[in-house]
């Protein structure tokens, strides 16, 4: 690995500086614990303890125990919701699930840049590797866990699966503002038994929104930084509304930046709302609403040769040139969404509890890319067209804005119940149903010689919209589960077993002339048993073992439909393998949660069949990216992960995490014209070593933290003939809290510094290939190699924010 001396020296200097702050800092007020109840902070803007995920408490995390409830008087002088009660500075909350599980709380989240998203917030946890694409963390959900990427991980938000149900992209930036995020829990390797997923072969990420405050008030924040970055945020709290038991909040934010490389930038408008009604013992209904409007200039993703030649200069063109499709205004992406989640919890009887979570999510584009199409003699599907007169003819081509106005709607409901048959035995059962429709009709809009016109009329051929794909996709999902947990030996031994069956029905049509097949279906029926056992050696020490199964239905609409282009007489993308990915995994682990530190370690093994490596590629002759799942056969992965988090000592809280991973392909890769000898090769996107060091300081007035992350080299071809270099990066937070003044509660100033060494590196693979070099297959045919493309990490950035409660 090549790491600059500046990167190492700056990281060490900041680490020493954080230790030095304590000598001159003030002392925080003491916190007094009194009895049981909910956590209440002095600030009206501070939230209660994070809400539950919406899943059944007995089957969440393989029968996770309920967290201890504590009432606090006084509290920290902070309006951001922190308590400084989580070890590791908010990176190691208490876990009891009999599986590998980590998390972050407000103690960590509130001290990160307000521009962060969920993926960037969990980058320090063991096994989690985030691929940065911008220095401020506003974009990009590219993450891997144990070699599985984000499309193989299940995402829950308030109990609902809100990732794209077809291509599985999480789009976490659309879900919630960081200021409203209560906690994030990461389950490396396996999903909950009752989780509403059919893709989570690589684990589960569960995010919860903060509960509204019982006191009326609010929270306001404004900030700015490098790259003309800005964010403005306002949350208004209703407090308890009379004697109704209802309380809620509504928040609005605006954020944006200029690209750190190349022209263009991003803007985002976001609205969050949550209202809660509570009554009786364990009865509650919440209403969660979110709206997102976002547009960003797309990033160009270089090959390794292009990165070596151009570095950060490999970008879209800043000036318009007639006939040039790389003009930045032609290459944009829009992420728009509206979501509604209604998690409900009912105590029907002393021994019977019911959880119901209906949800609705609407996600839509468009995505835009520049493309030159033939002025005459081009193709609409397989039919050749005559002459197009719109736009400007340059050397026989017309420059167009290729537009993909994808539109997707999903409604679903997840229901589970828990029946305490005896004091030591609980039986659980449930059902999940979801219905999705997806429409995607691409079109082409002419760009004129002055660089304008792409928002005008679409190009038509014989009265029909010229298009490369006219897709209509319908999906229905039904899953059923049953589970039983038994506690023995005075509740020290917990045995749990469950069985889930997932049924997924898909149907896609393509209305483009010549599409073959015009209609394609996929039906999947997968039995998924799970088993787990844990033993509480002492009140502070736990050992566990588990065996789980999971599957993933094929990814993306393109897996079921052809893609055409006016520059080709035949389809440029064919339907891919429709076989589902299936995983069998085992773990054995140990966990200590004591008065001074928390520690956990686990050994894991999993075997997969029909492993689908998610890649992306450009439609030939265009700047339009499409998902390209590649079936590489079987894969085996083994490794160990560990993390250690200390509770506050003299206001400091250190944290350490790491993972060793050995993942290999089990089969030779079928190129279509023969086999390549990939069996035994290291799996792509699977760094052998990853690790993180964190240090948090908070005395109530001065606060700060430091994170240092290391990611080992990663192969990006199945033949292991090209790899991405290892990298080291670090971030710093420094802040100061002022005293309250009248209605202004606990104002603070916070400075976030990202990539403090200004390390320039490739952060992840945007596409994988079988081989970077030409090869001879098993049949003697020549396989032409091609280079993978890469994501470029953000450079140094600084963001300063001012915030206060009221």
PDB file of C-alpha atoms in Angstrom, residues 259-467:
ATOM      1  CA  UNK A 259     -18.518  18.955  -7.386  1.00  0.00           C
ATOM      2  CA  UNK A 260     -15.030  18.498  -5.966  1.00  0.00           C
ATOM      3  CA  UNK A 261     -13.938  17.305  -9.413  1.00  0.00           C
ATOM      4  CA  UNK A 262     -15.360  18.583 -12.636  1.00  0.00           C
ATOM      5  CA  UNK A 263     -18.308  20.918 -13.204  1.00  0.00           C
ATOM      6  CA  UNK A 264     -21.790  20.667 -11.773  1.00  0.00           C
ATOM      7  CA  UNK A 265     -22.953  19.796  -8.311  1.00  0.00           C
ATOM      8  CA  UNK A 266     -25.896  18.711  -6.174  1.00  0.00           C
ATOM      9  CA  UNK A 267     -28.965  20.213  -4.564  1.00  0.00           C
ATOM     10  CA  UNK A 268     -31.367  18.467  -2.200  1.00  0.00           C
ATOM     11  CA  UNK A 269     -34.653  19.414  -0.547  1.00  0.00           C
ATOM     12  CA  UNK A 270     -35.886  17.091   2.183  1.00  0.00           C
ATOM     13  CA  UNK A 271     -38.877  16.870   4.501  1.00  0.00           C
ATOM     14  CA  UNK A 272     -39.249  14.523   7.511  1.00  0.00           C
ATOM     15  CA  UNK A 273     -42.223  14.073   9.792  1.00  0.00           C
ATOM     16  CA  UNK A 274     -42.980  11.694  12.647  1.00  0.00           C
ATOM     17  CA  UNK A 275     -45.977  11.567  14.977  1.00  0.00           C
ATOM     18  CA  UNK A 276     -46.403   9.070  17.816  1.00  0.00           C
ATOM     19  CA  UNK A 277     -49.466   8.012  19.811  1.00  0.00           C
ATOM     20  CA  UNK A 278     -48.897   5.933  22.963  1.00  0.00           C
ATOM     21  CA  UNK A 279     -51.314   4.446  25.476  1.00  0.00           C
ATOM     22  CA  UNK A 280     -51.571   1.630  27.983  1.00  0.00           C
ATOM     23  CA  UNK A 281     -48.823  -0.950  28.337  1.00  0.00           C
ATOM     24  CA  UNK A 282     -46.837  -1.293  25.108  1.00  0.00           C
ATOM     25  CA  UNK A 283     -49.432   0.170  22.726  1.00  0.00           C
ATOM     26  CA  UNK A 284     -48.259   2.693  20.156  1.00  0.00           C
ATOM     27  CA  UNK A 285     -48.887   3.930  16.640  1.00  0.00           C
ATOM     28  CA  UNK A 286     -46.375   6.033  14.728  1.00  0.00           C
ATOM     29  CA  UNK A 287     -46.762   7.859  11.429  1.00  0.00           C
ATOM     30  CA  UNK A 288     -43.502   8.470   9.559  1.00  0.00           C
ATOM     31  CA  UNK A 289     -43.444  10.568   6.385  1.00  0.00           C
ATOM     32  CA  UNK A 290     -40.543  11.629   4.187  1.00  0.00           C
ATOM     33  CA  UNK A 291     -40.188  13.594   0.938  1.00  0.00           C
ATOM     34  CA  UNK A 292     -36.999  14.026  -1.072  1.00  0.00           C
ATOM     35  CA  UNK A 293     -36.126  16.072  -4.166  1.00  0.00           C
ATOM     36  CA  UNK A 294     -32.541  15.701  -5.313  1.00  0.00           C
ATOM     37  CA  UNK A 295     -30.537  16.331  -8.473  1.00  0.00           C
ATOM     38  CA  UNK A 296     -26.827  15.815  -9.035  1.00  0.00           C
ATOM     39  CA  UNK A 297     -24.350  15.833 -11.882  1.00  0.00           C
ATOM     40  CA  UNK A 298     -23.213  12.274 -12.484  1.00  0.00           C
ATOM     41  CA  UNK A 299     -19.643  11.201 -11.835  1.00  0.00           C
ATOM     42  CA  UNK A 300     -17.425   9.823 -14.592  1.00  0.00           C
ATOM     43  CA  UNK A 301     -15.851   6.566 -13.486  1.00  0.00           C
ATOM     44  CA  UNK A 302     -12.343   5.974 -14.857  1.00  0.00           C
ATOM     45  CA  UNK A 303     -10.504   2.807 -15.670  1.00  0.00           C
ATOM     46  CA  UNK A 304      -7.209   2.304 -13.887  1.00  0.00           C
ATOM     47  CA  UNK A 305      -5.335   3.602 -16.935  1.00  0.00           C
ATOM     48  CA  UNK A 306      -7.528   6.703 -17.105  1.00  0.00           C
ATOM     49  CA  UNK A 307      -7.040   7.327 -13.379  1.00  0.00           C
ATOM     50  CA  UNK A 308      -3.275   7.067 -13.811  1.00  0.00           C
ATOM     51  CA  UNK A 309      -3.328   9.481 -16.762  1.00  0.00           C
ATOM     52  CA  UNK A 310      -5.916  12.047 -15.656  1.00  0.00           C
ATOM     53  CA  UNK A 311      -6.386  11.599 -11.903  1.00  0.00           C
ATOM     54  CA  UNK A 312      -9.123  13.937 -10.655  1.00  0.00           C
ATOM     55  CA  UNK A 313      -9.266  15.490 -14.137  1.00  0.00           C
ATOM     56  CA  UNK A 314     -11.309  12.647 -15.662  1.00  0.00           C
ATOM     57  CA  UNK A 315     -14.636  14.471 -15.722  1.00  0.00           C
ATOM     58  CA  UNK A 316     -17.506  15.636 -17.848  1.00  0.00           C
ATOM     59  CA  UNK A 317     -16.895  18.678 -20.050  1.00  0.00           C
ATOM     60  CA  UNK A 318     -17.611  22.079 -18.533  1.00  0.00           C
ATOM     61  CA  UNK A 319     -18.202  23.775 -21.912  1.00  0.00           C
ATOM     62  CA  UNK A 320     -20.669  22.737 -24.575  1.00  0.00           C
ATOM     63  CA  UNK A 321     -19.317  21.618 -27.955  1.00  0.00           C
ATOM     64  CA  UNK A 322     -21.757  20.633 -30.731  1.00  0.00           C
ATOM     65  CA  UNK A 323     -21.824  16.868 -31.031  1.00  0.00           C
ATOM     66  CA  UNK A 324     -20.027  16.302 -27.689  1.00  0.00           C
ATOM     67  CA  UNK A 325     -22.075  14.001 -25.428  1.00  0.00           C
ATOM     68  CA  UNK A 326     -19.903  14.488 -22.328  1.00  0.00           C
ATOM     69  CA  UNK A 327     -21.256  17.996 -21.612  1.00  0.00           C
ATOM     70  CA  UNK A 328     -22.016  17.937 -17.877  1.00  0.00           C
ATOM     71  CA  UNK A 329     -25.529  19.356 -18.142  1.00  0.00           C
ATOM     72  CA  UNK A 330     -26.524  16.344 -20.241  1.00  0.00           C
ATOM     73  CA  UNK A 331     -25.431  13.891 -17.540  1.00  0.00           C
ATOM     74  CA  UNK A 332     -27.521  14.191 -14.412  1.00  0.00           C
ATOM     75  CA  UNK A 333     -29.396  11.962 -12.009  1.00  0.00           C
ATOM     76  CA  UNK A 334     -32.525  12.719 -10.011  1.00  0.00           C
ATOM     77  CA  UNK A 335     -33.545  10.864  -6.850  1.00  0.00           C
ATOM     78  CA  UNK A 336     -37.071  11.716  -5.823  1.00  0.00           C
ATOM     79  CA  UNK A 337     -39.215   9.902  -3.315  1.00  0.00           C
ATOM     80  CA  UNK A 338     -42.197   9.997  -1.001  1.00  0.00           C
ATOM     81  CA  UNK A 339     -42.603   7.418   1.732  1.00  0.00           C
ATOM     82  CA  UNK A 340     -45.105   6.648   4.461  1.00  0.00           C
ATOM     83  CA  UNK A 341     -44.527   4.113   7.241  1.00  0.00           C
ATOM     84  CA  UNK A 342     -47.028   3.332  10.008  1.00  0.00           C
ATOM     85  CA  UNK A 343     -45.386   1.074  12.631  1.00  0.00           C
ATOM     86  CA  UNK A 344     -47.960  -0.128  15.170  1.00  0.00           C
ATOM     87  CA  UNK A 345     -47.511  -2.136  18.372  1.00  0.00           C
ATOM     88  CA  UNK A 346     -50.403  -3.638  20.344  1.00  0.00           C
ATOM     89  CA  UNK A 347     -50.624  -5.607  23.567  1.00  0.00           C
ATOM     90  CA  UNK A 348     -53.675  -7.767  22.900  1.00  0.00           C
ATOM     91  CA  UNK A 349     -53.320  -9.709  26.156  1.00  0.00           C
ATOM     92  CA  UNK A 350     -50.739 -10.236  28.858  1.00  0.00           C
ATOM     93  CA  UNK A 351     -49.100 -12.951  26.781  1.00  0.00           C
ATOM     94  CA  UNK A 352     -49.928 -11.845  23.244  1.00  0.00           C
ATOM     95  CA  UNK A 353     -48.392  -8.920  21.339  1.00  0.00           C
ATOM     96  CA  UNK A 354     -49.004  -7.826  17.758  1.00  0.00           C
ATOM     97  CA  UNK A 355     -46.874  -5.685  15.451  1.00  0.00           C
ATOM     98  CA  UNK A 356     -48.254  -4.281  12.187  1.00  0.00           C
ATOM     99  CA  UNK A 357     -46.242  -2.100   9.792  1.00  0.00           C
ATOM    100  CA  UNK A 358     -47.957  -0.935   6.593  1.00  0.00           C
ATOM    101  CA  UNK A 359     -45.884   1.218   4.267  1.00  0.00           C
ATOM    102  CA  UNK A 360     -45.907   2.930   0.887  1.00  0.00           C
ATOM    103  CA  UNK A 361     -42.963   4.276  -1.076  1.00  0.00           C
ATOM    104  CA  UNK A 362     -42.814   6.079  -4.413  1.00  0.00           C
ATOM    105  CA  UNK A 363     -39.415   6.540  -6.055  1.00  0.00           C
ATOM    106  CA  UNK A 364     -38.856   8.162  -9.446  1.00  0.00           C
ATOM    107  CA  UNK A 365     -36.244   9.779 -11.692  1.00  0.00           C
ATOM    108  CA  UNK A 366     -35.316  10.825 -14.279  1.00  0.00           C
ATOM    109  CA  UNK A 367     -31.722   9.909 -15.033  1.00  0.00           C
ATOM    110  CA  UNK A 368     -30.085  11.746 -17.934  1.00  0.00           C
ATOM    111  CA  UNK A 369     -27.140  10.944 -20.190  1.00  0.00           C
ATOM    112  CA  UNK A 370     -25.770  12.413 -23.399  1.00  0.00           C
ATOM    113  CA  UNK A 371     -25.753  10.311 -26.582  1.00  0.00           C
ATOM    114  CA  UNK A 372     -25.185  10.783 -30.294  1.00  0.00           C
ATOM    115  CA  UNK A 373     -27.699   8.853 -32.400  1.00  0.00           C
ATOM    116  CA  UNK A 374     -27.728   8.403 -36.212  1.00  0.00           C
ATOM    117  CA  UNK A 375     -29.526  11.184 -38.061  1.00  0.00           C
ATOM    118  CA  UNK A 376     -30.710   8.528 -40.533  1.00  0.00           C
ATOM    119  CA  UNK A 377     -30.567   4.757 -40.724  1.00  0.00           C
ATOM    120  CA  UNK A 378     -30.651   4.218 -36.983  1.00  0.00           C
ATOM    121  CA  UNK A 379     -32.802   1.681 -35.175  1.00  0.00           C
ATOM    122  CA  UNK A 380     -35.955   1.669 -33.082  1.00  0.00           C
ATOM    123  CA  UNK A 381     -35.592  -1.753 -31.544  1.00  0.00           C
ATOM    124  CA  UNK A 382     -34.795  -3.953 -34.520  1.00  0.00           C
ATOM    125  CA  UNK A 383     -36.611  -1.687 -36.996  1.00  0.00           C
ATOM    126  CA  UNK A 384     -34.540   0.754 -39.027  1.00  0.00           C
ATOM    127  CA  UNK A 385     -35.846   4.298 -39.186  1.00  0.00           C
ATOM    128  CA  UNK A 386     -35.481   6.978 -41.869  1.00  0.00           C
ATOM    129  CA  UNK A 387     -34.270  10.538 -41.267  1.00  0.00           C
ATOM    130  CA  UNK A 388     -34.580  12.579 -38.064  1.00  0.00           C
ATOM    131  CA  UNK A 389     -34.794  16.315 -38.659  1.00  0.00           C
ATOM    132  CA  UNK A 390     -34.821  17.513 -35.031  1.00  0.00           C
ATOM    133  CA  UNK A 391     -31.689  18.871 -33.421  1.00  0.00           C
ATOM    134  CA  UNK A 392     -28.361  19.612 -35.107  1.00  0.00           C
ATOM    135  CA  UNK A 393     -26.689  17.200 -37.525  1.00  0.00           C
ATOM    136  CA  UNK A 394     -22.957  16.868 -36.794  1.00  0.00           C
ATOM    137  CA  UNK A 395     -21.130  14.358 -38.996  1.00  0.00           C
ATOM    138  CA  UNK A 396     -24.302  12.355 -39.563  1.00  0.00           C
ATOM    139  CA  UNK A 397     -25.267  12.224 -35.868  1.00  0.00           C
ATOM    140  CA  UNK A 398     -27.691  14.120 -33.670  1.00  0.00           C
ATOM    141  CA  UNK A 399     -26.677  14.921 -30.116  1.00  0.00           C
ATOM    142  CA  UNK A 400     -29.456  14.036 -27.702  1.00  0.00           C
ATOM    143  CA  UNK A 401     -30.231  13.902 -24.036  1.00  0.00           C
ATOM    144  CA  UNK A 402     -31.026  10.266 -23.381  1.00  0.00           C
ATOM    145  CA  UNK A 403     -33.673  10.329 -20.654  1.00  0.00           C
ATOM    146  CA  UNK A 404     -34.772   7.517 -18.315  1.00  0.00           C
ATOM    147  CA  UNK A 405     -37.853   8.661 -16.352  1.00  0.00           C
ATOM    148  CA  UNK A 406     -38.145   5.537 -14.178  1.00  0.00           C
ATOM    149  CA  UNK A 407     -41.201   5.442 -11.945  1.00  0.00           C
ATOM    150  CA  UNK A 408     -41.701   2.897  -9.178  1.00  0.00           C
ATOM    151  CA  UNK A 409     -44.405   2.417  -6.532  1.00  0.00           C
ATOM    152  CA  UNK A 410     -44.513  -0.127  -3.718  1.00  0.00           C
ATOM    153  CA  UNK A 411     -47.106  -0.836  -1.063  1.00  0.00           C
ATOM    154  CA  UNK A 412     -46.740  -3.470   1.611  1.00  0.00           C
ATOM    155  CA  UNK A 413     -47.591  -4.664   5.090  1.00  0.00           C
ATOM    156  CA  UNK A 414     -45.523  -6.638   7.595  1.00  0.00           C
ATOM    157  CA  UNK A 415     -47.375  -8.379  10.439  1.00  0.00           C
ATOM    158  CA  UNK A 416     -45.953 -10.440  13.302  1.00  0.00           C
ATOM    159  CA  UNK A 417     -47.223 -11.710  16.635  1.00  0.00           C
ATOM    160  CA  UNK A 418     -45.586 -13.075  19.787  1.00  0.00           C
ATOM    161  CA  UNK A 419     -47.326 -15.496  22.097  1.00  0.00           C
ATOM    162  CA  UNK A 420     -45.677 -16.151  25.465  1.00  0.00           C
ATOM    163  CA  UNK A 421     -46.871 -19.728  25.959  1.00  0.00           C
ATOM    164  CA  UNK A 422     -44.994 -20.012  29.250  1.00  0.00           C
ATOM    165  CA  UNK A 423     -42.532 -17.839  31.141  1.00  0.00           C
ATOM    166  CA  UNK A 424     -39.684 -19.548  29.312  1.00  0.00           C
ATOM    167  CA  UNK A 425     -41.210 -20.196  25.893  1.00  0.00           C
ATOM    168  CA  UNK A 426     -42.359 -17.739  23.209  1.00  0.00           C
ATOM    169  CA  UNK A 427     -43.919 -18.649  19.882  1.00  0.00           C
ATOM    170  CA  UNK A 428     -43.827 -16.108  17.034  1.00  0.00           C
ATOM    171  CA  UNK A 429     -45.404 -16.052  13.613  1.00  0.00           C
ATOM    172  CA  UNK A 430     -45.978 -13.532  10.848  1.00  0.00           C
ATOM    173  CA  UNK A 431     -46.674 -12.585   7.246  1.00  0.00           C
ATOM    174  CA  UNK A 432     -45.326  -9.990   4.827  1.00  0.00           C
ATOM    175  CA  UNK A 433     -46.951  -8.919   1.574  1.00  0.00           C
ATOM    176  CA  UNK A 434     -45.719  -6.339  -0.942  1.00  0.00           C
ATOM    177  CA  UNK A 435     -46.807  -5.235  -4.417  1.00  0.00           C
ATOM    178  CA  UNK A 436     -44.545  -3.245  -6.762  1.00  0.00           C
ATOM    179  CA  UNK A 437     -45.086  -1.650 -10.151  1.00  0.00           C
ATOM    180  CA  UNK A 438     -42.220  -0.245 -12.209  1.00  0.00           C
ATOM    181  CA  UNK A 439     -42.427   1.759 -15.449  1.00  0.00           C
ATOM    182  CA  UNK A 440     -39.423   2.788 -17.501  1.00  0.00           C
ATOM    183  CA  UNK A 441     -39.800   4.336 -20.965  1.00  0.00           C
ATOM    184  CA  UNK A 442     -36.572   5.899 -22.193  1.00  0.00           C
ATOM    185  CA  UNK A 443     -36.647   8.692 -24.740  1.00  0.00           C
ATOM    186  CA  UNK A 444     -34.307  11.009 -26.657  1.00  0.00           C
ATOM    187  CA  UNK A 445     -34.508  14.791 -26.744  1.00  0.00           C
ATOM    188  CA  UNK A 446     -32.516  16.790 -29.303  1.00  0.00           C
ATOM    189  CA  UNK A 447     -29.782  19.201 -28.231  1.00  0.00           C
ATOM    190  CA  UNK A 448     -29.302  22.178 -30.541  1.00  0.00           C
ATOM    191  CA  UNK A 449     -26.129  23.964 -31.613  1.00  0.00           C
ATOM    192  CA  UNK A 450     -26.401  26.472 -28.769  1.00  0.00           C
ATOM    193  CA  UNK A 451     -26.479  23.670 -26.195  1.00  0.00           C
ATOM    194  CA  UNK A 452     -30.161  24.127 -25.427  1.00  0.00           C
ATOM    195  CA  UNK A 453     -33.306  22.196 -26.196  1.00  0.00           C
ATOM    196  CA  UNK A 454     -33.010  18.925 -24.276  1.00  0.00           C
ATOM    197  CA  UNK A 455     -36.067  19.780 -22.176  1.00  0.00           C
ATOM    198  CA  UNK A 456     -38.192  20.109 -25.316  1.00  0.00           C
ATOM    199  CA  UNK A 457     -40.120  17.602 -27.414  1.00  0.00           C
ATOM    200  CA  UNK A 458     -39.033  13.986 -27.613  1.00  0.00           C
ATOM    201  CA  UNK A 459     -37.873  12.434 -30.888  1.00  0.00           C
ATOM    202  CA  UNK A 460     -40.511  10.220 -32.506  1.00  0.00           C
ATOM    203  CA  UNK A 461     -40.372   7.597 -35.254  1.00  0.00           C
ATOM    204  CA  UNK A 462     -43.581   6.897 -37.208  1.00  0.00           C
ATOM    205  CA  UNK A 463     -45.589   8.570 -34.454  1.00  0.00           C
ATOM    206  CA  UNK A 464     -43.994   6.570 -31.648  1.00  0.00           C
ATOM    207  CA  UNK A 465     -41.431   7.710 -29.077  1.00  0.00           C
ATOM    208  CA  UNK A 466     -37.941   6.599 -30.091  1.00  0.00           C
ATOM    209  CA  UNK A 467     -36.763   4.484 -27.195  1.00  0.00           C
TER     210      UNK A 467
END
